[in-house]
Amino acid sequence: MTKCHFIIPAGGSGLRFGSPLPKQFIEVGGLPILMHTLRAIAPYASSIILSLSEEYQAYWQGVCKEKKFTIPHTIVRGGSTRFESVRNALTHLSLSQGDLVAIHDAVRPLISGSTIQSLIHSAQTFGAAIPYLPLTDSIRQRTEEGNSRAIDRSQFVAVQTPQVFRLDKIRSAYTQASANSSFTDDASVYEALYRDSIQLILSNEENKKITHPHDLLFLEEMLRRLPSDPLVQEH
């Protein structure tokens, strides 16, 4: 299985979480959430770049020392937005023919090895691949008049990370694009420059983004219940 570079934008302040400490640093099961995320991706990463706010770089390095966390990763300056954090990280990667890069949320620690492998394989073949889950709730579309109408949910999916691309193309997309509110993920930045098809890969259901305090209970329970992945080892 070919490995690829991983970028983890981790500059968020976690305001919605209601904690003075950004949520990626909150401990669950004895480790910060960010460490669980890095452990999950490490077996598939030829390199890991952590885009981190300068305000928390010394803090993170101190926690790594305290926890004896040895997974190799490079820290770069995070931007004021996720878009800027990803763009900063992309400039630190040297281009080689056929290289891939996976961009993954810092607070999705339950991504499975099989999902990562499927994404990498698809991106190798098609150039871009992103994970999804089917929608389970009914959805409605708001109208300008303030009303709503039912929409066929089978036409829509919920998109997650890691999103995997050919490195040369996603870097070009981020170089040419300007940050704006229409970019909700890396795939939308990619589509602003390229018309290439982005492959959808079914994700594992546990790949939840830790967003609210009650999500910590879910993560704690899943870390306790999920079988250990033999590929997830620090080295």
Short mmCIF file of N, CA, C and O in Angstrom, two decimals, residues 116-219:
data_model
loop_
_atom_site.label_atom_id
_atom_site.label_comp_id
_atom_site.label_asym_id
_atom_site.label_seq_id
_atom_site.Cartn_x
_atom_site.Cartn_y
_atom_site.Cartn_z
N ILE A 116 -8.95 4.70 5.09
CA ILE A 116 -7.77 5.39 4.57
C ILE A 116 -7.21 4.66 3.36
O ILE A 116 -6.87 5.27 2.34
N GLN A 117 -7.10 3.35 3.45
CA GLN A 117 -6.56 2.56 2.34
C GLN A 117 -7.41 2.71 1.08
O GLN A 117 -6.89 2.86 -0.03
N SER A 118 -8.73 2.68 1.24
CA SER A 118 -9.62 2.83 0.09
C SER A 118 -9.48 4.21 -0.54
O SER A 118 -9.49 4.35 -1.77
N LEU A 119 -9.34 5.24 0.29
CA LEU A 119 -9.18 6.61 -0.22
C LEU A 119 -7.88 6.74 -1.00
O LEU A 119 -7.84 7.34 -2.09
N ILE A 120 -6.79 6.22 -0.45
CA ILE A 120 -5.50 6.32 -1.12
C ILE A 120 -5.53 5.58 -2.45
O ILE A 120 -5.06 6.09 -3.48
N HIS A 121 -6.09 4.39 -2.45
CA HIS A 121 -6.16 3.60 -3.69
C HIS A 121 -6.97 4.33 -4.76
O HIS A 121 -6.56 4.40 -5.93
N SER A 122 -8.10 4.91 -4.37
CA SER A 122 -8.94 5.62 -5.32
C SER A 122 -8.26 6.89 -5.83
O SER A 122 -8.34 7.21 -7.02
N ALA A 123 -7.60 7.62 -4.94
CA ALA A 123 -6.90 8.84 -5.36
C ALA A 123 -5.74 8.53 -6.30
O ALA A 123 -5.44 9.31 -7.21
N GLN A 124 -5.09 7.39 -6.09
CA GLN A 124 -4.03 6.97 -7.01
C GLN A 124 -4.56 6.78 -8.41
O GLN A 124 -3.92 7.12 -9.41
N THR A 125 -5.77 6.24 -8.49
CA THR A 125 -6.36 5.92 -9.78
C THR A 125 -7.02 7.13 -10.44
O THR A 125 -6.85 7.36 -11.64
N PHE A 126 -7.75 7.91 -9.65
CA PHE A 126 -8.58 8.98 -10.21
C PHE A 126 -8.09 10.39 -9.90
O PHE A 126 -8.57 11.35 -10.49
N GLY A 127 -7.17 10.53 -8.96
CA GLY A 127 -6.62 11.85 -8.65
C GLY A 127 -7.19 12.53 -7.43
O GLY A 127 -6.55 13.40 -6.85
N ALA A 128 -8.40 12.13 -7.03
CA ALA A 128 -9.02 12.77 -5.86
C ALA A 128 -10.10 11.85 -5.30
O ALA A 128 -10.87 11.25 -6.07
N ALA A 129 -10.15 11.74 -3.97
CA ALA A 129 -11.15 10.89 -3.32
C ALA A 129 -11.49 11.45 -1.95
O ALA A 129 -10.59 11.91 -1.23
N ILE A 130 -12.77 11.40 -1.60
CA ILE A 130 -13.20 11.90 -0.30
C ILE A 130 -14.18 10.90 0.33
O ILE A 130 -14.91 10.21 -0.37
N PRO A 131 -14.19 10.82 1.67
CA PRO A 131 -15.09 9.88 2.34
C PRO A 131 -16.47 10.49 2.57
O PRO A 131 -16.62 11.70 2.73
N TYR A 132 -17.47 9.60 2.62
CA TYR A 132 -18.83 10.07 2.85
C TYR A 132 -19.61 9.05 3.67
O TYR A 132 -19.23 7.88 3.77
N LEU A 133 -20.72 9.52 4.22
CA LEU A 133 -21.73 8.64 4.81
C LEU A 133 -23.09 9.04 4.24
O LEU A 133 -23.34 10.23 3.99
N PRO A 134 -23.97 8.07 4.02
CA PRO A 134 -25.32 8.41 3.56
C PRO A 134 -26.06 9.23 4.62
O PRO A 134 -25.79 9.10 5.82
N LEU A 135 -26.99 10.07 4.18
CA LEU A 135 -27.82 10.80 5.13
C LEU A 135 -28.89 9.87 5.68
O LEU A 135 -29.47 9.06 4.95
N THR A 136 -29.16 9.97 6.96
CA THR A 136 -30.19 9.14 7.58
C THR A 136 -31.41 9.97 7.98
O THR A 136 -32.51 9.42 8.11
N ASP A 137 -31.25 11.26 8.20
CA ASP A 137 -32.38 12.13 8.53
C ASP A 137 -33.04 12.62 7.24
O ASP A 137 -32.41 12.75 6.20
N SER A 138 -34.33 12.91 7.35
CA SER A 138 -35.00 13.59 6.24
C SER A 138 -34.46 15.01 6.15
O SER A 138 -34.07 15.61 7.16
N ILE A 139 -34.39 15.56 4.94
CA ILE A 139 -33.89 16.92 4.77
C ILE A 139 -34.90 17.75 3.99
O ILE A 139 -35.69 17.22 3.21
N ARG A 140 -34.84 19.06 4.23
CA ARG A 140 -35.72 20.01 3.55
C ARG A 140 -34.87 21.18 3.08
O ARG A 140 -33.85 21.51 3.68
N GLN A 141 -35.31 21.81 2.01
CA GLN A 141 -34.63 22.97 1.46
C GLN A 141 -35.41 24.22 1.80
O GLN A 141 -36.62 24.30 1.55
N ARG A 142 -34.72 25.20 2.38
CA ARG A 142 -35.37 26.47 2.68
C ARG A 142 -35.60 27.26 1.39
O ARG A 142 -34.79 27.22 0.48
N THR A 143 -36.69 28.00 1.35
CA THR A 143 -36.97 28.84 0.21
C THR A 143 -36.77 30.31 0.59
O THR A 143 -36.72 30.65 1.78
N GLU A 144 -36.67 31.17 -0.42
CA GLU A 144 -36.48 32.60 -0.14
C GLU A 144 -37.68 33.19 0.57
O GLU A 144 -37.57 34.21 1.25
N GLU A 145 -38.82 32.56 0.41
CA GLU A 145 -40.04 33.08 1.04
C GLU A 145 -40.13 32.69 2.52
O GLU A 145 -41.07 33.08 3.21
N GLY A 146 -39.15 31.92 3.00
CA GLY A 146 -39.17 31.52 4.39
C GLY A 146 -39.85 30.19 4.63
O GLY A 146 -40.02 29.77 5.78
N ASN A 147 -40.27 29.54 3.55
CA ASN A 147 -40.88 28.22 3.66
C ASN A 147 -39.82 27.15 3.44
O ASN A 147 -38.63 27.43 3.43
N SER A 148 -40.25 25.92 3.23
CA SER A 148 -39.32 24.83 2.93
C SER A 148 -40.02 23.79 2.09
O SER A 148 -41.26 23.74 2.02
N ARG A 149 -39.21 22.94 1.44
CA ARG A 149 -39.79 21.84 0.66
C ARG A 149 -38.92 20.60 0.84
O ARG A 149 -37.71 20.69 1.03
N ALA A 150 -39.57 19.45 0.76
CA ALA A 150 -38.88 18.18 0.96
C ALA A 150 -37.91 17.92 -0.19
O ALA A 150 -38.18 18.25 -1.34
N ILE A 151 -36.75 17.34 0.15
CA ILE A 151 -35.72 17.00 -0.83
C ILE A 151 -35.41 15.51 -0.71
O ILE A 151 -35.38 14.96 0.39
N ASP A 152 -35.17 14.87 -1.84
CA ASP A 152 -34.82 13.46 -1.85
C ASP A 152 -33.41 13.30 -1.28
O ASP A 152 -32.42 13.66 -1.91
N ARG A 153 -33.31 12.74 -0.08
CA ARG A 153 -32.01 12.65 0.59
C ARG A 153 -31.06 11.68 -0.11
O ARG A 153 -29.85 11.73 0.12
N SER A 154 -31.57 10.79 -0.95
CA SER A 154 -30.70 9.84 -1.64
C SER A 154 -29.75 10.53 -2.62
O SER A 154 -28.77 9.93 -3.05
N GLN A 155 -30.06 11.77 -2.97
CA GLN A 155 -29.21 12.52 -3.89
C GLN A 155 -28.05 13.23 -3.17
O GLN A 155 -27.21 13.84 -3.82
N PHE A 156 -28.02 13.15 -1.85
CA PHE A 156 -27.03 13.88 -1.07
C PHE A 156 -26.31 12.95 -0.10
O PHE A 156 -26.84 11.92 0.31
N VAL A 157 -25.10 13.34 0.27
CA VAL A 157 -24.32 12.58 1.24
C VAL A 157 -23.64 13.56 2.19
O VAL A 157 -23.48 14.74 1.88
N ALA A 158 -23.21 13.05 3.33
CA ALA A 158 -22.44 13.84 4.29
C ALA A 158 -20.95 13.56 4.06
O ALA A 158 -20.53 12.40 4.06
N VAL A 159 -20.18 14.61 3.84
CA VAL A 159 -18.77 14.47 3.48
C VAL A 159 -17.89 14.62 4.71
O VAL A 159 -18.16 15.44 5.60
N GLN A 160 -16.82 13.83 4.77
CA GLN A 160 -15.91 13.82 5.91
C GLN A 160 -14.47 14.06 5.44
O GLN A 160 -14.23 14.53 4.33
N THR A 161 -13.52 13.76 6.30
CA THR A 161 -12.10 13.75 5.95
C THR A 161 -11.52 12.43 6.48
O THR A 161 -12.16 11.77 7.31
N PRO A 162 -10.34 12.00 5.99
CA PRO A 162 -9.39 12.74 5.16
C PRO A 162 -9.83 12.79 3.68
O PRO A 162 -10.41 11.84 3.17
N GLN A 163 -9.52 13.93 3.07
CA GLN A 163 -9.76 14.10 1.65
C GLN A 163 -8.39 13.99 0.97
O GLN A 163 -7.45 14.69 1.36
N VAL A 164 -8.30 13.12 -0.03
CA VAL A 164 -7.01 12.75 -0.60
C VAL A 164 -6.93 13.20 -2.06
O VAL A 164 -7.87 12.98 -2.83
N PHE A 165 -5.80 13.82 -2.40
CA PHE A 165 -5.62 14.40 -3.74
C PHE A 165 -4.20 14.16 -4.24
O PHE A 165 -3.28 13.91 -3.45
N ARG A 166 -4.05 14.28 -5.54
CA ARG A 166 -2.70 14.40 -6.08
C ARG A 166 -2.11 15.70 -5.55
O ARG A 166 -2.74 16.76 -5.62
N LEU A 167 -0.91 15.62 -5.02
CA LEU A 167 -0.31 16.76 -4.35
C LEU A 167 -0.16 17.96 -5.28
O LEU A 167 -0.46 19.10 -4.91
N ASP A 168 0.30 17.72 -6.52
CA ASP A 168 0.52 18.84 -7.42
C ASP A 168 -0.76 19.60 -7.72
O ASP A 168 -0.78 20.83 -7.78
N LYS A 169 -1.87 18.88 -7.84
CA LYS A 169 -3.13 19.53 -8.20
C LYS A 169 -3.75 20.30 -7.04
O LYS A 169 -4.21 21.43 -7.20
N ILE A 170 -3.77 19.70 -5.85
CA ILE A 170 -4.38 20.42 -4.73
C ILE A 170 -3.53 21.62 -4.33
O ILE A 170 -4.05 22.65 -3.92
N ARG A 171 -2.21 21.52 -4.50
CA ARG A 171 -1.39 22.68 -4.18
C ARG A 171 -1.64 23.81 -5.18
O ARG A 171 -1.72 24.97 -4.79
N SER A 172 -1.78 23.46 -6.45
CA SER A 172 -2.11 24.48 -7.45
C SER A 172 -3.46 25.12 -7.15
O SER A 172 -3.63 26.34 -7.28
N ALA A 173 -4.42 24.30 -6.73
CA ALA A 173 -5.75 24.83 -6.43
C ALA A 173 -5.69 25.82 -5.27
O ALA A 173 -6.30 26.89 -5.32
N TYR A 174 -4.94 25.47 -4.22
CA TYR A 174 -4.84 26.37 -3.07
C TYR A 174 -4.02 27.62 -3.42
O TYR A 174 -4.25 28.70 -2.86
N THR A 175 -3.07 27.50 -4.32
CA THR A 175 -2.27 28.65 -4.71
C THR A 175 -3.11 29.66 -5.49
O THR A 175 -2.97 30.88 -5.30
N GLN A 176 -3.98 29.17 -6.35
CA GLN A 176 -4.75 30.06 -7.22
C GLN A 176 -6.03 30.56 -6.58
O GLN A 176 -6.57 31.60 -6.97
N ALA A 177 -6.54 29.83 -5.61
CA ALA A 177 -7.80 30.23 -4.98
C ALA A 177 -7.56 31.26 -3.88
O ALA A 177 -6.49 31.33 -3.28
N SER A 178 -8.56 32.07 -3.65
CA SER A 178 -8.56 33.00 -2.52
C SER A 178 -9.59 32.53 -1.51
O SER A 178 -10.65 32.02 -1.89
N ALA A 179 -9.26 32.66 -0.25
CA ALA A 179 -10.18 32.20 0.79
C ALA A 179 -11.52 32.92 0.67
O ALA A 179 -11.58 34.14 0.55
N ASN A 180 -12.59 32.16 0.65
CA ASN A 180 -13.92 32.77 0.67
C ASN A 180 -14.89 31.80 1.32
O ASN A 180 -14.60 30.62 1.50
N SER A 181 -16.06 32.29 1.65
CA SER A 181 -17.00 31.51 2.44
C SER A 181 -17.58 30.33 1.69
O SER A 181 -18.21 29.46 2.29
N SER A 182 -17.41 30.27 0.37
CA SER A 182 -17.99 29.16 -0.39
C SER A 182 -17.17 27.88 -0.27
O SER A 182 -17.64 26.81 -0.63
N PHE A 183 -15.95 27.97 0.24
CA PHE A 183 -15.11 26.79 0.41
C PHE A 183 -15.41 26.14 1.75
O PHE A 183 -14.96 26.60 2.79
N THR A 184 -16.18 25.06 1.71
CA THR A 184 -16.52 24.38 2.95
C THR A 184 -15.57 23.23 3.27
O THR A 184 -15.58 22.72 4.38
N ASP A 185 -14.77 22.81 2.29
CA ASP A 185 -13.80 21.76 2.50
C ASP A 185 -12.74 21.84 1.40
O ASP A 185 -12.77 22.73 0.54
N ASP A 186 -11.80 20.90 1.43
CA ASP A 186 -10.71 20.92 0.46
C ASP A 186 -11.19 20.54 -0.94
O ASP A 186 -10.67 21.04 -1.94
N ALA A 187 -12.19 19.70 -1.01
CA ALA A 187 -12.73 19.31 -2.30
C ALA A 187 -13.33 20.50 -3.04
O ALA A 187 -13.23 20.60 -4.26
N SER A 188 -13.95 21.43 -2.31
CA SER A 188 -14.52 22.60 -2.97
C SER A 188 -13.44 23.52 -3.50
O SER A 188 -13.61 24.17 -4.53
N VAL A 189 -12.28 23.58 -2.81
CA VAL A 189 -11.14 24.34 -3.33
C VAL A 189 -10.62 23.68 -4.61
O VAL A 189 -10.34 24.34 -5.61
N TYR A 190 -10.51 22.36 -4.58
CA TYR A 190 -10.06 21.59 -5.74
C TYR A 190 -10.97 21.83 -6.95
O TYR A 190 -10.51 22.07 -8.07
N GLU A 191 -12.28 21.81 -6.72
CA GLU A 191 -13.25 21.97 -7.80
C GLU A 191 -13.27 23.39 -8.36
O GLU A 191 -13.76 23.60 -9.48
N ALA A 192 -12.75 24.35 -7.61
CA ALA A 192 -12.69 25.71 -8.12
C ALA A 192 -11.72 25.84 -9.29
O ALA A 192 -11.83 26.76 -10.10
N LEU A 193 -10.77 24.89 -9.40
CA LEU A 193 -9.78 24.94 -10.47
C LEU A 193 -9.92 23.79 -11.46
O LEU A 193 -9.69 23.96 -12.65
N TYR A 194 -10.33 22.62 -10.97
CA TYR A 194 -10.37 21.43 -11.82
C TYR A 194 -11.79 20.90 -11.97
O TYR A 194 -12.61 20.99 -11.06
N ARG A 195 -12.04 20.32 -13.13
CA ARG A 195 -13.33 19.68 -13.40
C ARG A 195 -13.24 18.17 -13.22
O ARG A 195 -14.17 17.44 -13.56
N ASP A 196 -12.12 17.69 -12.71
CA ASP A 196 -11.93 16.26 -12.52
C ASP A 196 -13.02 15.70 -11.59
O ASP A 196 -13.50 16.38 -10.68
N SER A 197 -13.36 14.45 -11.83
CA SER A 197 -14.30 13.77 -10.96
C SER A 197 -13.65 13.46 -9.61
O SER A 197 -12.52 12.97 -9.56
N ILE A 198 -14.34 13.78 -8.53
CA ILE A 198 -13.87 13.43 -7.18
C ILE A 198 -14.62 12.19 -6.74
O ILE A 198 -15.85 12.20 -6.63
N GLN A 199 -13.88 11.13 -6.49
CA GLN A 199 -14.49 9.86 -6.14
C GLN A 199 -15.00 9.88 -4.69
O GLN A 199 -14.34 10.39 -3.80
N LEU A 200 -16.18 9.31 -4.50
CA LEU A 200 -16.76 9.17 -3.16
C LEU A 200 -16.48 7.77 -2.63
O LEU A 200 -16.77 6.77 -3.29
N ILE A 201 -15.93 7.71 -1.42
CA ILE A 201 -15.60 6.45 -0.77
C ILE A 201 -16.40 6.35 0.53
O ILE A 201 -16.37 7.26 1.36
N LEU A 202 -17.11 5.24 0.69
CA LEU A 202 -17.90 5.05 1.91
C LEU A 202 -16.98 5.02 3.13
O LEU A 202 -16.02 4.25 3.18
N SER A 203 -17.28 5.86 4.11
CA SER A 203 -16.45 5.98 5.31
C SER A 203 -16.92 4.99 6.38
O SER A 203 -17.99 4.38 6.28
N ASN A 204 -16.11 4.83 7.42
CA ASN A 204 -16.55 4.06 8.59
C ASN A 204 -17.41 4.97 9.47
O ASN A 204 -17.16 6.17 9.61
N GLU A 205 -18.45 4.39 10.05
CA GLU A 205 -19.44 5.17 10.78
C GLU A 205 -18.86 5.88 12.00
O GLU A 205 -19.39 6.89 12.46
N GLU A 206 -17.75 5.37 12.55
CA GLU A 206 -17.17 5.98 13.74
C GLU A 206 -16.38 7.26 13.44
O GLU A 206 -15.96 7.97 14.37
N ASN A 207 -16.19 7.57 12.17
CA ASN A 207 -15.35 8.71 11.78
C ASN A 207 -16.07 10.03 12.02
O ASN A 207 -16.32 10.82 11.11
N LYS A 208 -16.40 10.26 13.25
CA LYS A 208 -17.18 11.42 13.66
C LYS A 208 -16.27 12.58 14.04
O LYS A 208 -15.23 12.38 14.68
N LYS A 209 -16.66 13.77 13.68
CA LYS A 209 -15.90 14.96 14.08
C LYS A 209 -16.33 15.35 15.50
O LYS A 209 -17.51 15.56 15.77
N ILE A 210 -15.35 15.45 16.38
CA ILE A 210 -15.64 15.83 17.77
C ILE A 210 -15.89 17.34 17.80
O ILE A 210 -14.98 18.14 17.64
N THR A 211 -17.16 17.69 17.99
CA THR A 211 -17.58 19.09 17.86
C THR A 211 -18.15 19.67 19.15
O THR A 211 -17.94 20.83 19.46
N HIS A 212 -18.90 18.85 19.89
CA HIS A 212 -19.58 19.32 21.09
C HIS A 212 -19.14 18.49 22.30
O HIS A 212 -18.64 17.36 22.14
N PRO A 213 -19.30 19.02 23.51
CA PRO A 213 -18.84 18.30 24.70
C PRO A 213 -19.37 16.87 24.81
O PRO A 213 -18.66 15.97 25.24
N HIS A 214 -20.63 16.64 24.41
CA HIS A 214 -21.17 15.29 24.54
C HIS A 214 -20.49 14.30 23.60
O HIS A 214 -20.56 13.09 23.80
N ASP A 215 -19.80 14.81 22.57
CA ASP A 215 -19.06 13.93 21.67
C ASP A 215 -17.90 13.23 22.38
O ASP A 215 -17.43 12.19 21.94
N LEU A 216 -17.44 13.83 23.48
CA LEU A 216 -16.34 13.21 24.23
C LEU A 216 -16.77 11.87 24.83
O LEU A 216 -15.98 10.94 24.91
N LEU A 217 -18.04 11.78 25.23
CA LEU A 217 -18.55 10.51 25.77
C LEU A 217 -18.55 9.44 24.69
O LEU A 217 -18.19 8.29 24.94
N PHE A 218 -18.94 9.85 23.48
CA PHE A 218 -18.92 8.92 22.35
C PHE A 218 -17.49 8.44 22.08
O PHE A 218 -17.25 7.24 21.92
N LEU A 219 -16.55 9.38 22.04
CA LEU A 219 -15.16 9.02 21.76
C LEU A 219 -14.61 8.10 22.84
O LEU A 219 -13.95 7.09 22.54
#
